[in-house]
CSV table of C-alpha atoms in Angstrom, one decimal:
chain,number,residue,atom,x,y,z
A,99,MET,CA,45.1,-48.7,-5.4
A,100,ILE,CA,47.5,-46.0,-3.7
A,101,LEU,CA,44.8,-45.9,-0.9
A,102,SER,CA,44.4,-49.5,-0.3
A,103,ASP,CA,48.5,-50.2,-0.8
A,104,VAL,CA,48.8,-47.4,1.7
A,105,SER,CA,46.3,-48.9,4.4
A,106,VAL,CA,47.3,-52.7,4.0
A,107,LYS,CA,51.2,-51.6,4.1
A,108,ARG,CA,51.4,-48.9,6.7
A,109,PRO,CA,48.1,-49.4,9.3
A,110,VAL,CA,49.3,-47.7,11.9
A,111,PHE,CA,49.1,-44.6,9.1
A,112,ALA,CA,45.9,-45.3,8.1
A,113,THR,CA,44.6,-45.7,11.4
A,114,VAL,CA,45.9,-42.4,12.2
A,115,ILE,CA,44.3,-40.5,9.2
A,116,SER,CA,41.3,-42.2,9.6
A,117,LEU,CA,40.8,-41.1,13.3
A,118,LEU,CA,41.9,-37.6,12.3
A,119,LEU,CA,39.0,-37.4,9.3
A,120,ILE,CA,36.2,-39.0,11.9
A,121,ALA,CA,37.5,-36.0,14.6
A,122,PHE,CA,37.6,-33.4,11.9
A,123,GLY,CA,33.8,-34.4,11.0
A,124,LEU,CA,32.5,-34.4,14.7
A,125,ILE,CA,33.6,-31.2,15.0
A,126,SER,CA,32.4,-29.7,11.4
A,127,PHE,CA,29.6,-31.4,11.8
A,128,GLN,CA,28.7,-29.5,15.5
A,129,ASP,CA,29.3,-26.3,13.5
A,130,LEU,CA,27.1,-26.8,11.1
A,131,SER,CA,24.9,-23.8,10.5
A,132,VAL,CA,22.8,-25.5,7.2
A,133,ARG,CA,19.1,-27.3,8.2
A,134,GLU,CA,18.0,-30.2,5.7
A,135,LEU,CA,14.6,-28.0,5.5
A,136,PRO,CA,16.6,-24.2,6.1
A,137,ASP,CA,14.0,-21.7,7.4
A,138,VAL,CA,14.5,-19.0,5.1
A,139,ASP,CA,13.1,-16.0,5.3
A,140,PRO,CA,12.9,-13.7,2.3
A,141,PRO,CA,13.0,-9.7,3.2
A,142,VAL,CA,10.0,-7.8,2.4
A,143,VAL,CA,9.1,-5.0,3.0
A,144,GLY,CA,4.6,-3.4,2.5
A,145,ILE,CA,3.1,-0.5,1.9
A,146,ARG,CA,0.2,0.4,2.7
A,147,THR,CA,-1.8,3.6,2.0
A,148,ASN,CA,-5.4,4.5,2.8
A,149,TYR,CA,-7.6,6.6,0.2
A,150,PRO,CA,-11.1,6.9,1.9
A,151,GLY,CA,-13.7,7.5,-0.2
A,152,ALA,CA,-12.4,6.1,-3.4
A,153,ASN,CA,-12.7,3.0,-5.2
A,154,ALA,CA,-10.2,0.2,-6.3
A,155,ALA,CA,-9.8,1.7,-10.0
A,156,VAL,CA,-9.1,5.2,-8.7
A,157,VAL,CA,-7.0,3.7,-5.8
A,158,GLU,CA,-5.0,1.9,-8.4
A,159,THR,CA,-4.5,4.5,-11.0
A,160,ARG,CA,-3.4,7.4,-8.7
A,161,VAL,CA,-1.8,5.6,-5.5
A,162,THR,CA,-0.8,2.4,-6.2
A,163,GLN,CA,1.0,2.6,-9.4
A,164,ILE,CA,2.6,5.9,-8.2
A,165,ILE,CA,3.9,4.4,-5.7
A,166,GLU,CA,5.6,1.5,-7.6
A,167,SER,CA,7.0,3.5,-10.6
A,168,ALA,CA,8.4,5.1,-7.7
A,169,ILE,CA,10.2,2.2,-5.7
A,170,ALA,CA,11.0,-0.2,-9.1
A,171,GLY,CA,14.6,1.4,-8.7
A,172,VAL,CA,15.0,0.0,-5.6
A,173,PRO,CA,18.2,-1.9,-5.5
A,174,GLY,CA,17.7,-5.9,-4.9
A,175,ILE,CA,14.1,-6.1,-5.6
A,176,LYS,CA,12.8,-9.7,-6.3
A,177,THR,CA,9.4,-9.1,-7.3
A,178,ILE,CA,6.7,-6.7,-6.6
A,179,GLU,CA,3.0,-7.5,-5.7
A,180,SER,CA,0.5,-4.9,-5.1
A,181,THR,CA,-3.6,-5.1,-4.2
A,182,SER,CA,-6.0,-2.3,-4.8
A,183,SER,CA,-9.7,-2.3,-3.0
A,184,ASP,CA,-12.1,0.5,-2.1
A,185,GLY,CA,-10.3,3.0,0.3
A,186,ARG,CA,-6.9,0.9,0.6
A,187,SER,CA,-3.9,0.3,-1.3
A,188,ASN,CA,-1.4,-2.5,-0.1
A,189,ILE,CA,2.1,-3.2,-2.1
A,190,THR,CA,4.0,-5.9,-1.2
A,191,ILE,CA,8.3,-5.9,-2.3
A,192,GLU,CA,10.1,-9.1,-1.5
A,193,PHE,CA,14.1,-8.5,-1.8
A,194,LEU,CA,16.9,-10.9,-2.7
A,195,LEU,CA,18.2,-12.3,0.5
A,196,SER,CA,21.4,-10.9,0.2
A,197,ARG,CA,19.8,-7.6,0.7
A,198,ASP,CA,20.0,-6.4,4.3
A,199,ILE,CA,16.3,-5.9,5.7
A,200,ASP,CA,16.8,-2.3,7.5
A,201,ALA,CA,18.8,-0.8,4.5
A,202,ALA,CA,16.2,-1.8,1.8
A,203,SER,CA,13.0,-0.7,3.9
A,204,ASN,CA,15.0,3.3,4.3
A,205,ASP,CA,15.4,2.6,0.8
A,206,VAL,CA,11.6,2.2,0.2
A,207,ARG,CA,10.9,4.7,2.9
A,208,ASP,CA,13.2,7.8,0.8
A,209,ARG,CA,11.6,6.8,-2.6
A,210,VAL,CA,7.7,7.4,-0.7
A,211,SER,CA,8.8,10.5,0.6
A,212,ARG,CA,10.2,11.6,-2.9
A,213,ILE,CA,6.0,11.2,-4.2
A,214,LEU,CA,4.1,12.5,-1.7
A,215,ASN,CA,3.4,15.6,-3.1
A,216,ASN,CA,2.4,13.8,-6.3
A,217,LEU,CA,-0.1,11.7,-4.4
A,218,PRO,CA,-4.1,13.1,-3.9
A,219,GLU,CA,-4.4,15.2,-0.7
A,220,GLU,CA,-6.9,12.9,0.6
A,221,VAL,CA,-4.2,10.3,0.9
A,222,GLU,CA,-3.2,9.7,4.3
A,223,PRO,CA,0.5,9.2,4.4
A,224,PRO,CA,1.7,5.4,3.6
A,225,GLU,CA,3.0,3.2,5.9
A,226,VAL,CA,5.7,1.3,5.0
A,227,SER,CA,6.8,-1.5,7.5
A,228,LYS,CA,9.2,-4.3,7.4
A,229,ALA,CA,6.6,-7.4,6.9
A,230,ASP,CA,3.8,-8.3,4.1
A,231,ASP,CA,0.8,-6.1,5.2
A,232,ASP,CA,-1.5,-9.2,3.9
A,233,THR,CA,-0.3,-11.8,5.9
A,234,ARG,CA,-2.3,-13.0,8.7
A,235,PRO,CA,-1.6,-12.5,12.7
A,236,ILE,CA,0.4,-15.3,14.1
A,237,ILE,CA,-0.6,-14.8,17.7
A,238,TRP,CA,-3.7,-12.8,19.0
A,239,PHE,CA,-4.3,-12.0,22.8
A,240,SER,CA,-7.3,-11.2,23.7
A,241,LEU,CA,-8.1,-8.1,26.5
A,242,THR,CA,-11.1,-8.6,28.9
A,243,SER,CA,-11.9,-6.0,31.4
A,244,PRO,CA,-14.8,-6.0,33.7
A,245,VAL,CA,-14.9,-2.6,34.7
A,246,MET,CA,-13.6,-0.9,30.9
A,247,ASP,CA,-15.6,-0.7,28.0
A,248,ILE,CA,-14.0,-1.3,24.6
A,249,LEU,CA,-13.0,2.0,23.9
A,250,GLN,CA,-11.4,2.6,26.5
A,251,LEU,CA,-9.9,-1.3,26.1
A,252,THR,CA,-8.3,-0.3,22.9
A,253,ASP,CA,-6.8,3.2,24.4
A,254,TYR,CA,-5.6,1.2,27.4
A,255,ALA,CA,-4.1,-1.0,24.6
A,256,GLU,CA,-2.7,1.5,22.3
A,257,ARG,CA,-0.9,3.5,25.5
A,258,ASN,CA,0.4,0.3,27.4
A,259,ILE,CA,0.8,-2.8,25.0
A,260,VAL,CA,1.4,-2.1,21.3
A,261,ASP,CA,4.2,-0.2,21.9
A,262,ARG,CA,6.0,-2.9,24.3
A,263,LEU,CA,5.4,-5.7,21.7
A,264,SER,CA,6.9,-3.9,18.9
A,265,VAL,CA,10.4,-3.4,20.2
A,266,VAL,CA,10.1,-7.6,21.2
A,267,ASP,CA,12.9,-9.3,18.4
A,268,GLY,CA,11.4,-10.8,15.7
A,269,VAL,CA,8.4,-9.1,15.9
A,270,ALA,CA,7.4,-7.5,12.4
A,271,GLY,CA,4.2,-5.5,13.6
A,272,VAL,CA,1.4,-5.4,15.9
A,273,ARG,CA,-2.3,-4.7,15.1
A,274,ILE,CA,-4.9,-4.2,17.5
A,275,GLY,CA,-8.3,-5.9,16.5
A,276,GLY,CA,-11.8,-5.3,17.3
A,277,GLN,CA,-10.9,-2.2,18.1
A,278,LYS,CA,-13.3,0.8,18.7
A,279,ARG,CA,-12.4,4.8,18.6
A,280,TYR,CA,-14.2,8.3,20.0
A,281,ALA,CA,-16.0,9.5,16.5
A,282,ILE,CA,-18.6,11.8,15.9
A,283,ARG,CA,-21.1,11.5,12.6
A,284,ILE,CA,-22.3,14.2,11.0
A,285,HIS,CA,-25.2,13.5,9.0
A,286,LEU,CA,-25.7,15.6,6.6
A,287,ASP,CA,-29.4,17.1,4.6
A,288,ARG,CA,-28.6,17.1,1.3
A,289,GLN,CA,-31.3,19.3,0.2
A,290,ALA,CA,-29.9,21.4,2.6
A,291,MET,CA,-26.5,21.6,1.1
A,292,ALA,CA,-28.4,21.4,-2.7
A,293,ALA,CA,-30.1,24.7,-1.8
A,294,ARG,CA,-26.7,26.4,0.0
A,295,ARG,CA,-24.5,24.8,-3.0
A,296,ILE,CA,-22.4,23.1,-0.5
A,297,THR,CA,-21.0,19.5,-1.3
A,298,VAL,CA,-19.3,16.9,0.8
A,299,GLN,CA,-16.0,18.0,-0.2
A,300,ASP,CA,-15.9,21.2,0.6
A,301,ILE,CA,-17.5,19.8,4.0
A,302,GLU,CA,-14.6,17.4,4.1
A,303,THR,CA,-11.7,20.6,3.6
A,304,VAL,CA,-13.1,22.6,6.2
A,305,MET,CA,-12.9,19.9,8.7
A,306,ARG,CA,-9.3,19.2,8.2
A,307,SER,CA,-8.4,22.7,8.3
A,308,GLU,CA,-10.1,23.5,11.4
A,309,ASN,CA,-10.4,21.1,13.7
A,310,VAL,CA,-6.6,21.3,14.5
A,311,GLU,CA,-4.3,22.9,17.0
A,312,LEU,CA,-1.5,24.9,15.8
A,313,PRO,CA,1.5,26.9,17.7
A,314,ALA,CA,0.9,30.8,17.2
A,315,GLY,CA,3.9,31.1,18.5
A,316,LYS,CA,5.5,33.0,21.5
A,317,ILE,CA,5.4,36.2,23.9
A,318,GLN,CA,9.0,37.1,25.1
A,319,SER,CA,9.6,39.0,28.1
A,320,ILE,CA,12.8,40.0,30.4
A,321,ASN,CA,11.8,37.3,32.9
A,322,ARG,CA,9.6,35.0,31.5
A,323,ASP,CA,8.6,33.3,28.0
A,324,THR,CA,5.5,32.3,26.9
A,325,ILE,CA,4.2,30.1,24.6
A,326,VAL,CA,0.7,30.7,22.8
A,327,ARG,CA,-1.0,27.4,21.5
A,328,LEU,CA,-4.2,27.9,19.2
A,329,ASN,CA,-6.5,25.7,20.1
A,330,ARG,CA,-8.9,24.3,17.1
A,331,GLU,CA,-9.7,21.6,18.2
A,332,TYR,CA,-13.7,20.0,18.4
A,333,SER,CA,-14.3,18.1,21.2
A,334,ARG,CA,-18.3,18.2,21.6
A,335,ALA,CA,-20.8,17.7,19.1
A,336,GLU,CA,-21.8,21.6,20.1
A,337,ASP,CA,-19.0,22.7,18.7
A,338,PHE,CA,-19.4,20.8,15.3
A,339,GLU,CA,-22.7,22.6,14.9
A,340,THR,CA,-21.0,25.8,15.1
A,341,MET,CA,-17.9,25.4,13.2
A,342,VAL,CA,-18.6,27.6,9.6
A,343,ILE,CA,-18.4,26.2,6.5
A,344,LYS,CA,-18.9,29.2,4.1
A,345,GLU,CA,-19.6,32.6,3.9
A,346,GLY,CA,-23.6,33.2,2.8
A,347,ASP,CA,-24.4,34.4,-0.5
A,348,GLU,CA,-26.6,37.4,1.3
A,349,GLY,CA,-24.2,37.5,3.9
A,350,GLY,CA,-24.0,35.9,7.5
A,351,PHE,CA,-22.1,32.1,7.6
A,352,VAL,CA,-23.4,28.9,6.6
A,353,ARG,CA,-22.4,26.5,9.2
A,354,LEU,CA,-22.2,23.1,10.0
A,355,GLY,CA,-25.0,22.9,12.1
A,356,ASP,CA,-27.2,24.4,9.0
A,357,ILE,CA,-26.6,21.2,6.7
């Protein structure tokens, strides 16, 4: 009743108040940041770990569970989902909307780095990304060339395209589909290995320790300093054939070409 009495007795005042409310409403409407159906992207961090040669059960117990236990105490976690498949572990961590994605990913990386020594030696270093590793790509770019093969196109994409797209604002990750990399396949003779009591694990261990490039120090003189580099990388099939796997029982060496 008070509002109606004021409107009847003081129409000018009521009109001014109404106009002020309308103006205030129009100004506020233009500054509204909440939509009817807001696009809310929760902070999500993904951890992808490769364990070559391991089945899903081994990946679950030796990799996934260890990483989950390490990241369980990170503040602001809403849900943790994981999938373990042959040779691969994917963990998706969803944080509360109030959690900063950069700070959350840094906390996850810190927790993961602490348990690297608890993972099997064959496990590749876990990759932490600010996105769900199980999500599908939004945009695909196709590369074709009349002069480059698929190996050269893969190398070109890695050198010139991936890094440039990764720094674009809003891009969570860039993947190369259909890529091919240069590789040397080694076909082992099971009978020769059994006769020399050599396992696949022995060969893998030697290849990981031999096919590397290591620093060997430097030589200092009065006028110059020379860096010494120990090049133990193998690039040809002939190089792998001469790789020493173990010392023979009766002397000599067992080379990869022998098995």
